[in-house]
Coordinates of C-alpha atoms in Angstrom, one line a residue:
M78 CA 0.0 0.0 0.0
T79 CA 1.0 3.6 -0.6
V80 CA -0.2 6.7 1.2
E81 CA -0.2 10.0 -0.8
L82 CA -1.1 13.6 -0.1
C83 CA -3.0 15.4 -2.8
T84 CA -2.7 19.2 -2.6
D85 CA -3.3 20.0 -6.3
E86 CA -6.8 21.0 -7.5
G87 CA -6.2 19.5 -11.0
E88 CA -5.0 16.2 -9.6
F89 CA -8.0 16.0 -7.3
G90 CA -10.3 16.6 -10.3
S91 CA -8.5 13.9 -12.4
I92 CA -9.2 11.1 -10.0
A93 CA -13.0 11.2 -10.4
G94 CA -13.2 7.7 -11.8
A95 CA -11.1 6.0 -9.1
W96 CA -12.9 8.0 -6.4
A97 CA -16.3 6.9 -7.8
R98 CA -15.2 3.3 -7.6
L99 CA -14.1 3.7 -4.0
H100 CA -17.3 5.5 -3.2
R101 CA -19.4 2.6 -4.4
R102 CA -17.3 0.1 -2.4
C103 CA -17.7 2.1 0.9
G104 CA -20.9 0.9 2.5
T105 CA -21.2 3.8 4.9
A106 CA -20.7 6.5 2.2
T107 CA -23.3 9.2 1.7
P108 CA -23.7 11.4 -1.4
F109 CA -21.8 14.1 0.4
Q110 CA -18.7 12.0 0.0
S111 CA -19.1 11.6 -3.8
H112 CA -16.4 13.2 -6.0
A113 CA -19.0 15.2 -7.9
W114 CA -20.2 16.9 -4.7
L115 CA -16.7 17.4 -3.1
H116 CA -14.8 18.6 -6.2
S117 CA -17.6 21.0 -7.1
W118 CA -17.7 22.3 -3.5
W119 CA -13.9 22.9 -3.6
L120 CA -14.2 24.8 -6.9
S121 CA -16.9 27.1 -5.4
Y122 CA -15.7 27.3 -1.7
G123 CA -12.1 26.2 -1.6
T124 CA -9.0 28.4 -1.0
R125 CA -6.0 27.9 -3.2
G126 CA -3.1 26.2 -1.4
R127 CA -5.2 24.7 1.3
L128 CA -6.3 21.4 -0.2
R129 CA -5.2 18.3 1.7
V130 CA -6.6 15.0 0.4
V131 CA -5.0 11.8 1.9
L132 CA -5.1 8.9 -0.6
V133 CA -4.4 5.3 0.1
R134 CA -3.7 2.9 -2.8
R135 CA -3.3 -0.9 -2.9
G136 CA -1.8 -2.2 -6.1
G137 CA -2.5 1.2 -7.7
E138 CA -6.3 1.1 -6.8
L139 CA -7.7 3.7 -4.4
I140 CA -8.9 1.9 -1.2
A141 CA -9.2 4.9 1.2
A142 CA -9.4 8.7 1.1
A143 CA -9.8 11.6 3.5
P144 CA -10.9 14.8 1.7
L145 CA -9.7 17.7 3.9
M146 CA -8.5 21.3 3.7
R147 CA -6.5 23.4 6.0
V148 CA -8.1 26.4 7.9
R149 CA -6.7 28.9 10.3
V150 CA -9.8 30.4 11.8
P151 CA -11.0 30.1 14.5
L152 CA -8.2 27.5 15.2
P153 CA -5.5 25.9 12.9
A154 CA -7.2 22.7 11.8
L155 CA -7.8 20.3 9.0
V156 CA -11.6 20.0 8.2
P157 CA -13.5 17.9 5.7
L158 CA -14.4 19.3 2.3
G159 CA -18.1 20.0 1.9
G160 CA -18.4 22.6 4.7
A161 CA -21.6 23.7 6.3
I162 CA -23.8 22.9 3.3
S163 CA -23.1 19.2 3.7
D164 CA -25.2 17.3 6.3
F165 CA -22.6 14.5 6.8
S166 CA -18.8 14.3 6.7
D167 CA -16.7 11.1 6.5
V168 CA -13.7 9.4 5.0
L169 CA -14.0 6.6 2.4
L170 CA -12.8 3.0 3.1
D171 CA -13.0 0.1 0.7
D172 CA -15.2 -2.5 2.6
E173 CA -13.0 -5.4 1.4
F174 CA -9.9 -3.9 2.9
A175 CA -11.5 -1.7 5.6
D176 CA -9.1 -2.6 8.5
E177 CA -5.8 -2.2 6.6
A178 CA -7.1 0.8 4.8
A179 CA -8.1 2.4 8.1
D180 CA -4.6 1.7 9.5
A181 CA -3.0 3.3 6.5
L182 CA -5.3 6.3 6.5
A183 CA -4.7 6.8 10.2
D184 CA -1.0 6.9 9.6
G185 CA -1.5 9.5 6.8
L186 CA -3.6 11.6 9.0
W187 CA -1.1 11.3 11.9
E188 CA 1.5 12.9 9.7
L189 CA -0.9 15.7 8.8
A190 CA -1.7 16.3 12.4
R191 CA 1.8 17.6 13.2
G192 CA 0.7 21.2 13.0
A193 CA -3.1 21.2 13.1
L194 CA -6.1 19.7 14.8
I195 CA -8.1 17.2 12.7
D196 CA -11.8 18.2 13.1
F197 CA -14.5 16.0 11.6
R198 CA -18.0 17.7 12.0
E199 CA -21.3 16.0 11.4
V200 CA -20.2 12.4 11.6
R201 CA -23.1 9.8 11.3
S202 CA -23.2 6.8 13.6
Q203 CA -21.0 4.0 12.3
A204 CA -19.3 6.2 9.8
A205 CA -16.1 5.0 8.2
V206 CA -14.1 7.7 10.1
E207 CA -15.0 5.9 13.4
R208 CA -12.5 3.2 12.4
V209 CA -9.8 5.9 12.2
Y210 CA -10.9 7.4 15.5
E211 CA -10.6 3.9 17.2
R212 CA -7.0 3.6 16.0
W213 CA -5.9 7.1 16.9
S214 CA -3.0 6.9 19.5
G215 CA -2.9 10.6 20.3
P216 CA -5.4 12.9 22.1
R217 CA -8.9 12.5 20.8
L218 CA -12.4 13.7 21.7
R219 CA -15.9 12.9 20.7
L220 CA -18.6 15.7 21.0
V221 CA -22.3 15.8 20.2
D222 CA -23.0 17.7 17.0
S223 CA -26.3 18.2 15.1
L224 CA -29.6 16.3 15.5
C225 CA -31.0 14.4 12.5
L226 CA -34.4 12.9 12.2
E227 CA -35.1 9.6 10.4
L228 CA -38.1 7.6 9.2
P229 CA -38.2 4.0 8.1
A230 CA -38.0 3.1 4.4
A231 CA -41.7 2.6 4.1
S232 CA -44.6 3.5 1.8
M233 CA -46.6 6.7 2.5
E234 CA -49.5 4.5 3.6
E235 CA -47.2 2.7 6.1
L236 CA -45.9 6.1 7.4
L237 CA -49.5 7.2 7.8
G238 CA -50.2 4.1 9.8
R239 CA -47.6 5.2 12.4
L240 CA -49.7 8.4 13.2
P241 CA -52.6 8.9 15.5
A242 CA -55.8 8.3 13.6
P243 CA -57.0 11.9 13.4
R244 CA -53.6 13.1 12.2
A245 CA -53.4 10.4 9.6
Q246 CA -56.9 11.2 8.4
R247 CA -55.9 14.9 7.9
A248 CA -52.8 13.8 6.0
R249 CA -54.8 11.6 3.7
A250 CA -57.2 14.4 3.0
K251 CA -54.3 16.7 2.0
I252 CA -53.0 14.0 -0.4
R253 CA -56.5 13.7 -1.9
K254 CA -56.7 17.5 -2.3
M255 CA -53.4 17.5 -4.2
D256 CA -54.8 14.8 -6.5
A257 CA -58.0 16.7 -7.0
L258 CA -56.1 19.9 -7.9
G259 CA -54.2 18.0 -10.5
V260 CA -50.7 18.3 -9.1
E261 CA -48.4 16.1 -11.2
R262 CA -44.9 15.0 -10.5
R263 CA -42.2 13.6 -12.7
I264 CA -38.5 12.6 -12.4
V265 CA -36.3 14.9 -14.4
G266 CA -34.2 13.3 -17.1
H267 CA -30.4 13.5 -17.2
D268 CA -30.4 16.1 -20.0
E269 CA -32.8 18.4 -18.1
V270 CA -31.1 18.4 -14.7
D271 CA -29.2 21.7 -15.0
A272 CA -32.3 23.7 -16.1
S273 CA -34.4 22.0 -13.4
V274 CA -31.9 22.9 -10.6
R275 CA -32.0 26.5 -11.8
T276 CA -35.8 26.4 -11.5
L277 CA -35.5 24.8 -8.1
L278 CA -33.3 27.6 -6.9
H279 CA -35.6 30.3 -8.3
L280 CA -38.6 28.7 -6.6
H281 CA -36.6 28.3 -3.3
Q282 CA -35.9 32.1 -3.4
L283 CA -39.6 32.9 -4.1
Q284 CA -40.8 30.6 -1.4
W285 CA -38.7 32.3 1.3
Q286 CA -39.2 35.9 0.1
G287 CA -39.9 38.1 3.1
R288 CA -39.1 35.3 5.5
K289 CA -36.0 34.2 7.3
V290 CA -34.0 31.9 5.0
T291 CA -30.6 30.2 5.1
S292 CA -28.7 33.0 3.5
E293 CA -26.1 30.8 1.9
H294 CA -28.8 29.2 -0.4
L295 CA -29.1 32.6 -2.1
Q296 CA -25.4 33.1 -2.8
P297 CA -24.1 32.7 -6.4
R298 CA -21.4 30.2 -5.3
F299 CA -24.1 27.9 -3.9
S300 CA -26.0 28.0 -7.1
E301 CA -22.9 27.3 -9.1
H302 CA -22.0 24.4 -6.9
L303 CA -25.4 22.8 -7.1
I304 CA -25.8 23.2 -10.8
R305 CA -22.3 21.8 -11.4
S306 CA -22.6 18.8 -9.1
V307 CA -26.2 17.6 -9.3
G308 CA -26.1 16.6 -13.0
L309 CA -23.1 14.3 -12.4
M310 CA -24.7 12.9 -9.2
V311 CA -28.0 12.1 -11.1
R312 CA -26.0 10.2 -13.7
A313 CA -24.2 8.3 -11.0
G314 CA -27.4 7.4 -9.1
D315 CA -26.5 9.6 -6.1
A316 CA -29.4 12.1 -6.6
V317 CA -32.8 12.5 -8.2
V318 CA -34.6 15.7 -9.1
T319 CA -38.4 15.8 -9.1
E320 CA -40.6 18.5 -10.6
F321 CA -44.2 19.2 -9.6
R322 CA -46.5 20.7 -12.1
L323 CA -49.9 22.5 -11.8
D324 CA -51.8 24.0 -14.7
D325 CA -48.9 23.2 -17.0
A326 CA -46.4 25.2 -14.9
V327 CA -43.6 23.9 -12.6
V328 CA -44.7 25.0 -9.1
A329 CA -42.2 23.0 -7.1
A330 CA -38.9 21.1 -7.5
D331 CA -37.1 18.8 -5.1
L332 CA -33.5 17.5 -4.9
T333 CA -33.3 14.1 -3.1
L334 CA -29.9 12.5 -2.4
L335 CA -29.5 8.7 -2.6
S336 CA -27.1 6.1 -1.2
P337 CA -27.4 2.4 -0.4
H338 CA -28.4 3.2 3.2
L339 CA -30.0 6.6 3.0
V340 CA -32.6 8.6 1.1
G341 CA -32.7 12.3 2.1
G342 CA -34.5 15.4 0.8
Y343 CA -31.8 18.0 0.5
L344 CA -33.4 21.1 -0.9
Y345 CA -36.7 22.1 -2.5
G346 CA -38.4 25.2 -3.9
A347 CA -42.1 25.8 -4.0
H348 CA -44.1 28.6 -5.6
P349 CA -46.2 30.7 -3.1
R350 CA -49.3 29.9 -5.1
L351 CA -49.2 26.4 -3.6
R352 CA -49.7 27.9 -0.1
E353 CA -52.5 30.1 -1.5
R354 CA -54.2 27.0 -2.8
K355 CA -53.8 25.3 0.6
V356 CA -51.4 22.6 -0.7
D357 CA -49.3 21.0 2.1
V358 CA -45.9 21.2 0.5
A359 CA -44.2 19.1 3.2
T360 CA -46.6 16.2 2.8
M361 CA -46.3 16.5 -1.0
L362 CA -42.5 16.2 -0.9
L363 CA -42.5 13.3 1.6
N364 CA -45.1 11.5 -0.5
A365 CA -42.7 11.7 -3.5
C366 CA -39.6 10.9 -1.4
T367 CA -41.0 7.6 -0.1
E368 CA -41.0 6.2 -3.6
H369 CA -37.2 6.1 -3.6
A370 CA -37.0 4.3 -0.2
E371 CA -40.1 2.2 0.0
G372 CA -39.5 -1.5 0.8
D373 CA -35.7 -1.2 1.1
Q374 CA -35.1 -2.2 4.7
S375 CA -31.3 -1.4 4.4
R376 CA -32.2 2.3 4.0
V377 CA -33.6 5.0 6.1
L378 CA -35.6 8.0 5.0
S379 CA -33.6 10.8 6.4
L380 CA -35.0 14.3 7.1
L381 CA -31.4 15.3 7.5
R382 CA -30.2 17.9 10.0
G383 CA -32.6 20.1 11.8
N384 CA -35.2 19.9 14.6
E385 CA -38.0 21.7 12.9
P386 CA -41.5 21.1 14.4
Y387 CA -43.1 20.0 11.1
K388 CA -40.7 17.0 10.9
H389 CA -41.9 15.7 14.3
H390 CA -45.5 15.3 12.9
W391 CA -44.3 12.0 11.3
R392 CA -42.9 10.6 14.5
P393 CA -39.3 10.2 13.3
A394 CA -36.4 8.6 15.3
E395 CA -33.6 10.8 16.5
A396 CA -30.1 10.3 15.1
I397 CA -27.2 12.3 16.6
N398 CA -24.3 13.4 14.5
H399 CA -20.9 13.6 16.3
R400 CA -17.8 15.7 16.1
L401 CA -14.5 13.8 16.2
L402 CA -11.4 15.7 17.2
L403 CA -8.0 14.1 16.6
A404 CA -4.6 15.6 17.7
R405 CA -1.0 14.9 18.6
R406 CA 0.6 15.9 21.8
R407 CA 1.9 19.2 20.4
T408 CA -1.6 20.1 19.1
A409 CA -3.5 18.9 22.2
P410 CA -3.9 22.5 23.4
V411 CA -5.8 23.3 20.2
L412 CA -8.1 20.3 20.8
R413 CA -8.8 21.6 24.3
A414 CA -9.5 25.1 22.9
A415 CA -11.9 23.6 20.4
A416 CA -13.7 21.6 23.1
W417 CA -14.0 24.7 25.3
D418 CA -15.4 26.7 22.4
A419 CA -17.9 24.0 21.6
A420 CA -19.1 23.8 25.2
A421 CA -19.4 27.7 25.4
R422 CA -21.5 27.7 22.2
S423 CA -23.7 24.9 23.5
R424 CA -24.3 26.8 26.8
G425 CA -25.2 29.9 24.8
K426 CA -27.7 28.1 22.6
E427 CA -29.3 26.5 25.7
F428 CA -29.6 29.9 27.3
L429 CA -31.2 31.4 24.3
R430 CA -33.6 28.5 24.0
K431 CA -34.8 28.8 27.6
R432 CA -35.2 32.6 27.2
R433 CA -37.4 32.1 24.2
E434 CA -39.5 29.6 26.1
R435 CA -39.9 32.1 29.0
Q436 CA -40.9 34.8 26.5
E437 CA -43.5 32.5 24.9
R438 CA -45.0 31.6 28.2
S439 CA -45.3 35.2 29.3

């Protein structure tokens, strides 16, 4: 085996084929670890000179990879590519050689950690990077990160069966209303994806006009990244784009991400006229999303990060992401500083939450 460090953007772009083969052979991988997503993200968000991708090869074939970049603020660290717009971060390990690949990857990361903390945010339970964490011989720390909500890979009728009878009855009535209005949905073909993603982004902006929105979703770099990456992901089977039409016009569009163990609705846009016509957009999207997960017991239907009240209507299970911090003795103070910062932020969020609750009661 050989361990290499890729710091060149062109080289990272050129290994798309080898990366895709490894991505398919890593059972824990999500679409956020696909080459199309990560390379596109780097082109839109990366900073020249800071790319750090650890590659492990066996007989010339890629069997492990850790896509990272170096940051200096708030602390000197190596963080996964994908940033805040990715719901999960991880490394890739070939399932057939997982143990030896994890050993080699840990050695490569150990060398990188000489001058910086390694900081994996938003790590799913049983992710591949857990194997690296187990092998780490230096200071390490596991912290709680974001909450995700998950439903079983079931049909819409089965999901309705999990609800109290009155709530299920209301949901069925909403679905019947959509059918009566004539809302039609279709999967977008490969050659139409770019145009459909542009439509989705336009509808997303309309839907949140005058309301609080994730500001990054309105930035040109986010649009460029999504348009560049999604077409490739659809062709690879890592994503699907669905359009919803009413009166011969596209009134909503949805981007759902796919992997062997996960189906997740990532982003959607809906025209305000749907609200005006009393269409329950959340139910409409979930109804469409279940078709990609239904009957596959190896998958979950992930509502991804966020604890929004509407998600709890469906009685999802909670899944906690974690943050894994890896250091060497000389960078242990940076690990402690990161842990202190995380604890302070957590206390601040809890204080604000309790204050909002008091204000609501008064």
